[in-house]
Short mmCIF file of C-alpha atoms in Angstrom, two decimals:
data_model
loop_
_atom_site.label_atom_id
_atom_site.label_comp_id
_atom_site.label_asym_id
_atom_site.label_seq_id
_atom_site.Cartn_x
_atom_site.Cartn_y
_atom_site.Cartn_z
CA MET A 1 -100.67 -18.25 -12.50
CA THR A 2 -101.82 -17.97 -9.37
CA ILE A 3 -100.89 -19.62 -6.15
CA HIS A 4 -101.15 -23.29 -6.99
CA LEU A 5 -100.83 -25.91 -4.32
CA THR A 6 -99.77 -28.92 -6.37
CA THR A 7 -97.10 -31.30 -5.12
CA ARG A 8 -94.10 -32.17 -7.23
CA GLY A 9 -94.87 -35.84 -7.02
CA SER A 10 -98.11 -35.43 -8.95
CA ARG A 11 -96.45 -36.16 -12.27
CA ARG A 12 -93.77 -38.60 -11.15
CA VAL A 13 -95.91 -41.57 -12.15
CA LEU A 14 -94.37 -42.03 -15.56
CA ALA A 15 -96.71 -42.71 -18.45
CA GLY A 16 -95.01 -45.12 -20.79
CA LEU A 17 -91.54 -44.47 -19.37
CA GLY A 18 -90.07 -46.92 -16.91
CA ALA A 19 -87.20 -45.90 -14.66
CA THR A 20 -84.68 -47.64 -16.88
CA ALA A 21 -85.99 -45.96 -20.01
CA LEU A 22 -85.96 -42.57 -18.31
CA ALA A 23 -82.38 -43.02 -17.15
CA ALA A 24 -81.35 -43.99 -20.66
CA THR A 25 -83.08 -40.95 -22.11
CA LEU A 26 -81.42 -38.64 -19.62
CA ALA A 27 -78.05 -40.17 -20.31
CA GLY A 28 -78.60 -39.69 -24.01
CA CYS A 29 -79.11 -35.97 -23.39
CA GLY A 30 -76.00 -35.70 -21.27
CA LEU A 31 -78.00 -35.53 -18.04
CA SER A 32 -78.37 -37.51 -14.88
CA GLU A 33 -81.52 -38.04 -12.84
CA GLU A 34 -79.89 -36.24 -9.91
CA ASP A 35 -78.60 -33.14 -11.69
CA SER A 36 -80.43 -30.50 -13.64
CA VAL A 37 -78.80 -29.15 -16.75
CA GLY A 38 -78.27 -25.80 -15.09
CA ASN A 39 -76.45 -27.23 -12.08
CA ALA A 40 -74.24 -29.40 -14.23
CA ALA A 41 -73.53 -26.86 -16.89
CA GLY A 42 -72.98 -23.42 -15.43
CA GLY A 43 -70.25 -20.97 -16.26
CA GLY A 44 -70.62 -21.19 -20.01
CA GLY A 45 -69.47 -24.78 -20.24
CA GLU A 46 -71.44 -27.63 -21.75
CA CYS A 47 -75.14 -27.03 -21.36
CA GLY A 48 -76.51 -30.55 -21.28
CA GLY A 49 -75.22 -31.25 -24.76
CA LEU A 50 -76.60 -28.01 -26.21
CA THR A 51 -74.83 -25.28 -28.16
CA ALA A 52 -76.29 -21.81 -28.71
CA THR A 53 -77.41 -21.15 -32.26
CA GLY A 54 -78.77 -18.30 -34.38
CA ASP A 55 -78.44 -14.57 -33.82
CA VAL A 56 -80.47 -14.39 -30.61
CA ILE A 57 -78.00 -15.76 -28.07
CA ASP A 58 -74.52 -14.44 -27.32
CA PRO A 59 -72.69 -17.42 -25.73
CA GLU A 60 -70.47 -15.00 -23.79
CA GLY A 61 -73.16 -12.45 -23.00
CA LEU A 62 -73.54 -13.53 -19.37
CA THR A 63 -70.10 -14.98 -18.70
CA ASP A 64 -69.43 -15.22 -14.95
CA VAL A 65 -72.82 -13.70 -14.09
CA PRO A 66 -74.22 -15.71 -11.13
CA VAL A 67 -77.85 -16.75 -11.54
CA VAL A 68 -79.83 -18.96 -9.16
CA VAL A 69 -83.16 -19.86 -10.76
CA GLY A 70 -85.98 -20.68 -8.35
CA SER A 71 -89.54 -21.92 -8.73
CA LYS A 72 -92.75 -22.60 -6.87
CA ASP A 73 -93.97 -26.11 -6.18
CA PHE A 74 -95.99 -27.20 -9.21
CA ASP A 75 -95.31 -28.69 -12.61
CA GLU A 76 -95.45 -25.60 -14.80
CA GLN A 77 -93.01 -23.88 -12.48
CA PHE A 78 -90.56 -26.78 -12.71
CA VAL A 79 -90.63 -26.52 -16.49
CA LEU A 80 -90.21 -22.74 -16.46
CA GLY A 81 -87.40 -22.90 -13.92
CA GLU A 82 -85.44 -25.57 -15.76
CA LEU A 83 -86.08 -23.93 -19.13
CA THR A 84 -84.78 -20.61 -17.80
CA SER A 85 -81.70 -22.24 -16.29
CA GLN A 86 -80.75 -24.08 -19.47
CA TYR A 87 -81.43 -21.00 -21.59
CA LEU A 88 -79.21 -18.81 -19.40
CA CYS A 89 -76.52 -21.48 -19.53
CA LEU A 90 -76.44 -20.97 -23.30
CA TRP A 91 -75.63 -17.33 -22.61
CA GLY A 92 -72.65 -18.37 -20.47
CA ALA A 93 -74.18 -17.66 -17.06
CA ASP A 94 -72.84 -19.25 -13.87
CA ASN A 95 -76.23 -20.80 -13.28
CA SER A 96 -77.85 -23.17 -10.80
CA THR A 97 -81.39 -24.04 -9.72
CA ASP A 98 -83.41 -24.06 -6.51
CA LEU A 99 -86.73 -25.44 -7.70
CA ASN A 100 -89.79 -26.55 -5.71
CA THR A 101 -90.11 -23.85 -3.04
CA GLN A 102 -93.44 -24.49 -1.33
CA GLY A 103 -95.79 -21.54 -1.55
CA SER A 104 -95.74 -18.35 -3.57
CA THR A 105 -94.89 -16.15 -0.60
CA ALA A 106 -91.85 -18.23 0.36
CA ALA A 107 -90.63 -18.27 -3.24
CA ARG A 108 -91.05 -14.50 -3.49
CA GLU A 109 -89.18 -13.96 -0.22
CA LYS A 110 -86.21 -15.88 -1.61
CA ILE A 111 -86.10 -13.48 -4.55
CA ILE A 112 -86.27 -10.39 -2.35
CA ALA A 113 -83.61 -11.77 0.02
CA GLY A 114 -81.30 -12.59 -2.88
CA ASP A 115 -81.20 -16.31 -2.14
CA ASN A 116 -82.65 -16.87 -5.62
CA ASN A 117 -82.22 -14.46 -8.51
CA ILE A 118 -84.89 -15.40 -11.06
CA MET A 119 -88.29 -17.06 -10.82
CA TRP A 120 -91.50 -16.92 -12.83
CA GLU A 121 -94.47 -15.08 -11.38
CA TYR A 122 -97.94 -14.29 -12.67
CA THR A 123 -99.38 -10.82 -13.21
CA GLY A 124 -102.73 -11.63 -11.60
CA THR A 125 -101.01 -12.98 -8.50
CA GLY A 126 -98.91 -9.85 -8.26
CA TRP A 127 -101.79 -7.44 -8.79
CA ILE A 128 -104.32 -9.09 -6.48
CA ASN A 129 -102.46 -11.19 -3.92
CA TYR A 130 -99.26 -9.18 -3.36
CA LEU A 131 -100.41 -5.66 -4.15
CA GLY A 132 -103.87 -6.07 -2.62
CA ASN A 133 -106.03 -4.83 -5.48
CA ASP A 134 -109.64 -6.01 -5.69
CA GLU A 135 -110.34 -5.16 -9.32
CA PRO A 136 -108.40 -6.98 -12.06
CA ILE A 137 -107.13 -5.21 -15.16
CA PHE A 138 -108.28 -7.14 -18.20
CA ASP A 139 -105.73 -5.81 -20.65
CA PRO A 140 -102.57 -7.95 -20.32
CA VAL A 141 -100.12 -5.14 -21.10
CA GLU A 142 -101.85 -2.61 -18.84
CA GLN A 143 -101.96 -5.08 -15.94
CA TYR A 144 -98.30 -5.99 -16.47
CA GLU A 145 -97.22 -2.35 -16.51
CA ALA A 146 -99.27 -1.57 -13.40
CA VAL A 147 -97.78 -4.51 -11.48
CA LYS A 148 -94.25 -3.74 -12.65
CA GLU A 149 -94.50 -0.12 -11.54
CA ALA A 150 -96.12 -0.82 -8.17
CA ASP A 151 -93.96 -3.78 -7.11
CA ILE A 152 -90.74 -1.79 -7.34
CA ALA A 153 -91.64 -0.47 -3.88
CA ASN A 154 -91.46 -4.07 -2.60
CA ASP A 155 -88.01 -4.60 -4.15
CA VAL A 156 -89.38 -6.84 -6.90
CA TYR A 157 -88.51 -6.17 -10.53
CA TRP A 158 -90.73 -7.65 -13.25
CA GLY A 159 -88.93 -8.63 -16.44
CA PRO A 160 -90.29 -9.25 -19.96
CA LEU A 161 -93.97 -10.12 -20.37
CA SER A 162 -94.86 -13.53 -21.75
CA PRO A 163 -98.06 -14.07 -23.77
CA PHE A 164 -99.15 -17.26 -21.98
CA ASN A 165 -102.06 -16.82 -19.58
CA ASN A 166 -102.47 -19.45 -16.87
CA THR A 167 -105.76 -18.34 -15.40
CA TYR A 168 -108.62 -20.16 -13.74
CA ALA A 169 -111.62 -21.75 -15.45
CA PHE A 170 -114.07 -24.58 -14.92
CA ALA A 171 -114.11 -27.72 -17.01
CA THR A 172 -116.21 -30.82 -17.50
CA THR A 173 -116.02 -33.86 -19.72
CA ALA A 174 -116.62 -33.40 -23.43
CA ALA A 175 -119.53 -35.85 -23.26
CA PHE A 176 -121.18 -34.09 -20.31
CA ALA A 177 -120.78 -30.71 -22.01
CA GLU A 178 -122.32 -31.96 -25.25
CA GLU A 179 -125.17 -33.76 -23.50
CA ASN A 180 -126.16 -30.67 -21.52
CA GLY A 181 -125.29 -27.90 -23.98
CA LEU A 182 -122.48 -26.49 -21.84
CA ALA A 183 -120.02 -24.07 -23.43
CA THR A 184 -119.70 -21.17 -20.98
CA HIS A 185 -119.63 -20.44 -17.27
CA SER A 186 -123.12 -18.96 -17.68
CA ASP A 187 -124.26 -22.35 -18.98
CA MET A 188 -122.72 -23.93 -15.91
CA ALA A 189 -124.59 -21.47 -13.66
CA ALA A 190 -127.90 -22.31 -15.35
CA TYR A 191 -127.24 -26.04 -14.99
CA LEU A 192 -126.46 -25.67 -11.28
CA GLU A 193 -129.66 -23.69 -10.80
CA GLU A 194 -131.65 -26.61 -12.21
CA ASN A 195 -129.44 -29.31 -10.66
CA PRO A 196 -128.32 -28.03 -7.23
CA ASP A 197 -126.86 -31.41 -6.27
CA ALA A 198 -124.37 -31.39 -9.16
CA SER A 199 -120.81 -31.62 -7.86
CA VAL A 200 -118.36 -28.73 -8.17
CA CYS A 201 -114.79 -29.66 -7.23
CA ILE A 202 -112.41 -26.94 -6.09
CA GLU A 203 -109.20 -26.73 -4.10
CA ALA A 204 -109.28 -25.34 -0.56
CA GLU A 205 -107.40 -22.14 -1.34
CA PHE A 206 -109.63 -21.35 -4.33
CA ALA A 207 -112.66 -21.62 -2.04
CA ASN A 208 -111.44 -18.59 -0.08
CA ARG A 209 -109.65 -16.40 -2.63
CA PRO A 210 -111.24 -13.08 -3.66
CA ASP A 211 -110.51 -14.07 -7.26
CA GLY A 212 -111.73 -17.61 -6.57
CA TYR A 213 -115.04 -19.38 -6.02
CA PRO A 214 -116.80 -16.81 -3.78
CA GLY A 215 -116.34 -14.06 -6.33
CA PHE A 216 -117.09 -16.43 -9.21
CA THR A 217 -120.45 -17.52 -7.77
CA LYS A 218 -121.40 -13.91 -7.11
CA ALA A 219 -120.47 -12.81 -10.63
CA TYR A 220 -122.46 -15.61 -12.24
CA GLY A 221 -125.33 -15.69 -9.75
CA ILE A 222 -124.65 -19.29 -8.74
CA THR A 223 -126.64 -20.58 -5.79
CA GLY A 224 -126.64 -24.33 -6.41
CA GLY A 225 -123.93 -26.94 -6.56
CA ASP A 226 -122.43 -29.42 -4.15
CA GLU A 227 -118.96 -28.04 -3.36
CA GLN A 228 -116.26 -30.66 -2.85
CA SER A 229 -112.76 -29.73 -1.72
CA LEU A 230 -109.99 -31.69 -3.46
CA GLY A 231 -106.32 -31.24 -4.22
CA ILE A 232 -105.86 -29.63 -7.61
CA GLY A 233 -103.96 -32.64 -8.93
CA VAL A 234 -106.89 -34.89 -8.06
CA ILE A 235 -109.56 -32.73 -9.67
CA TYR A 236 -108.61 -33.44 -13.30
CA PRO A 237 -109.02 -37.25 -13.16
CA GLN A 238 -112.09 -36.89 -10.95
CA ILE A 239 -113.75 -34.77 -13.64
CA ALA A 240 -112.73 -37.31 -16.28
CA ASN A 241 -114.21 -40.28 -14.41
CA GLY A 242 -117.46 -38.46 -13.64
CA ASN A 243 -117.02 -37.95 -9.90
CA CYS A 244 -116.94 -34.19 -10.43
CA ASP A 245 -119.53 -32.68 -12.76
CA PHE A 246 -117.50 -29.47 -12.85
CA GLY A 247 -113.98 -28.82 -11.65
CA GLU A 248 -111.59 -25.93 -11.19
CA ILE A 249 -108.69 -26.05 -13.63
CA PHE A 250 -105.75 -23.93 -14.76
CA THR A 251 -105.89 -23.03 -18.42
CA THR A 252 -102.32 -24.03 -19.33
CA ASP A 253 -102.46 -27.35 -17.46
CA GLY A 254 -101.45 -30.35 -19.54
CA ARG A 255 -104.02 -32.56 -17.84
CA ILE A 256 -106.83 -30.83 -19.74
CA ALA A 257 -105.87 -32.52 -22.99
CA ALA A 258 -104.72 -35.71 -21.27
CA ASN A 259 -108.17 -36.18 -19.72
CA ASP A 260 -110.14 -34.94 -22.75
CA LEU A 261 -111.80 -32.16 -20.78
CA THR A 262 -113.85 -29.29 -22.16
CA VAL A 263 -112.91 -25.89 -20.72
CA LEU A 264 -115.89 -23.58 -20.30
CA GLU A 265 -115.58 -20.03 -21.55
CA ASP A 266 -115.38 -17.29 -18.92
CA ASP A 267 -118.03 -15.29 -20.80
CA LYS A 268 -118.33 -12.62 -18.08
CA THR A 269 -114.52 -12.28 -17.88
CA PHE A 270 -114.49 -12.75 -14.12
CA PHE A 271 -111.11 -14.39 -13.69
CA PRO A 272 -108.04 -12.14 -13.80
CA LEU A 273 -105.22 -12.54 -16.29
CA TYR A 274 -102.21 -14.52 -15.10
CA ASN A 275 -99.53 -13.87 -17.69
CA GLY A 276 -96.13 -15.34 -16.85
CA VAL A 277 -93.21 -13.01 -16.18
CA PRO A 278 -89.68 -13.69 -14.88
CA VAL A 279 -89.03 -11.61 -11.76
CA THR A 280 -85.96 -10.69 -9.74
CA SER A 281 -85.01 -8.25 -7.00
CA VAL A 282 -84.50 -4.59 -7.81
CA GLN A 283 -80.92 -4.83 -6.57
CA TYR A 284 -80.07 -7.85 -8.70
CA ASN A 285 -81.52 -6.19 -11.78
CA GLU A 286 -79.52 -3.03 -11.14
CA GLU A 287 -76.34 -5.08 -10.85
CA ASN A 288 -77.13 -7.44 -13.74
CA PRO A 289 -79.63 -5.80 -16.14
CA GLU A 290 -78.36 -7.96 -18.98
CA VAL A 291 -80.05 -11.05 -17.47
CA MET A 292 -83.60 -9.79 -18.01
CA GLU A 293 -82.59 -8.44 -21.41
CA ALA A 294 -81.36 -11.91 -22.34
CA LEU A 295 -84.61 -13.52 -21.17
CA ALA A 296 -86.83 -11.42 -23.45
CA PRO A 297 -86.72 -13.75 -26.51
CA LEU A 298 -87.50 -16.78 -24.34
CA ALA A 299 -90.41 -15.09 -22.57
CA GLU A 300 -91.91 -13.64 -25.73
CA GLY A 301 -92.11 -17.06 -27.38
CA LEU A 302 -94.05 -18.84 -24.63
CA THR A 303 -97.69 -18.82 -25.73
CA THR A 304 -100.59 -20.44 -23.90
CA GLU A 305 -100.62 -23.24 -26.48
CA ILE A 306 -96.91 -23.92 -26.04
CA MET A 307 -97.22 -24.03 -22.26
CA GLN A 308 -100.14 -26.46 -22.56
CA GLU A 309 -97.94 -28.74 -24.68
CA LEU A 310 -94.99 -28.55 -22.28
CA ASN A 311 -97.26 -29.09 -19.27
CA THR A 312 -98.85 -32.12 -20.91
CA LYS A 313 -95.42 -33.69 -21.20
CA ILE A 314 -94.58 -33.21 -17.54
CA SER A 315 -98.02 -33.71 -15.93
CA ALA A 316 -99.53 -36.41 -18.14
CA GLU A 317 -96.62 -38.16 -19.84
CA GLY A 318 -94.12 -38.10 -16.98
CA VAL A 319 -91.27 -36.53 -18.96
CA SER A 320 -88.72 -34.75 -16.77
CA GLU A 321 -88.42 -30.97 -16.81
CA GLU A 322 -84.77 -31.35 -17.85
CA ILE A 323 -85.66 -33.18 -21.05
CA ILE A 324 -88.64 -30.92 -21.77
CA ALA A 325 -86.45 -27.81 -21.50
CA HIS A 326 -83.66 -29.38 -23.56
CA ASP A 327 -86.02 -30.37 -26.38
CA TYR A 328 -87.87 -27.05 -26.42
CA LEU A 329 -84.69 -25.00 -26.76
CA VAL A 330 -83.74 -27.08 -29.79
CA GLU A 331 -87.22 -26.96 -31.34
CA ALA A 332 -87.50 -23.20 -30.78
CA GLY A 333 -84.19 -22.62 -32.53
CA PHE A 334 -82.24 -21.38 -29.52
CA ALA A 335 -79.83 -24.31 -29.51
CA THR A 336 -78.54 -27.32 -31.39
CA GLU A 337 -77.48 -30.65 -29.95
CA GLU A 338 -73.75 -31.24 -29.85
#
C-alpha cells in the first residue's frame, strides 16, 4: 500500500517458535535460514521441495528467464516478494531475490534501472505519490488502468491487478469502540470533538502526506485530538494496551487480529485504494512478457482476507516469509510437496 516505514526486525521476535524449532521447520521444508527458496531453487530445479501442480503452471514456461524479485522494507512486502520468487521458480525461472530495499523510491529505482525485475507496488502510491495526482480514483479497476497507462512514460509497467487493498484506516480496541459507540471515522471525529485530549497515534510520514492525516482531518472536520508520532510497528500494541485511543493502521496488517483491534469504517471514503500489483520496467516486460502473464493467477487470488492471514503469520506469529510462501502455494493448489 502505500509507503510504509516498518523495519524488517519488527516481526523477528518469534511467537511460540524458538530458534531451534524454526531451524527444524525450515529444514523440513528443504530450506535454510540463510537462503530463500528462490535463491536456492532457480533455473527450474527443486523449488524448496515443491512441484508444480494443476493446469495453471507450465514448469518449463519460464525456463532460463532471469528474474530478480525485489521488495520494500516491511512485512507484507517480504511475503509478496518471497511468494513471487517461489511461484516463478515453479515456472522454471532463473530466479533470485533482493528483498528489504529501504523506501519506495529506492525500490522503484531498482526496477527502472533493471537491478531488480519484479516487485509489488500499490495503485494508490502510484497514482498519488509517483504520478502526482491529488484526487484518488475510487474504482479499483479505473485507478489501476489510469496508473498503468500513465506510468509507462516513467518506464514502469504495471502487471496484473490483485484484489487485495492495503489502505489506511484508524483503529481502536474492541472494548473502547463498544464503550463509546465507535464504528466509523465520523464517530471518531465526534469523539475527538468532545474529548480533545484523546490520543491519536500516527507515523511521521503519515502526518505529512496529502493522503494522510492532514487531508483526513479536513475531510472529517477533526479539530481535537492529541497527536503522537510513533513508528508504525509500535502503534498496534500501543492501541491494544490503551496508550493510544486511536491509531493509524494498514488494512491488511496481521497485527489487527493479533491485537484484537476494531477497524473503523472510512464512511466518507477519504483514503485512496491501494491494490497490490506486480510491476517491472517497460524494457523487461517487452523482452519477457511471459513473466507478467505467468503472474496473473497468483495476483488474482490474493484477496484482502488472504493477505491479512499471511501478514498475521509473519508479523504476529513470527513465521518466516519462506515458510509462509511455501505453505500458501500448496494450499492454493499451485504446488505439491515432494
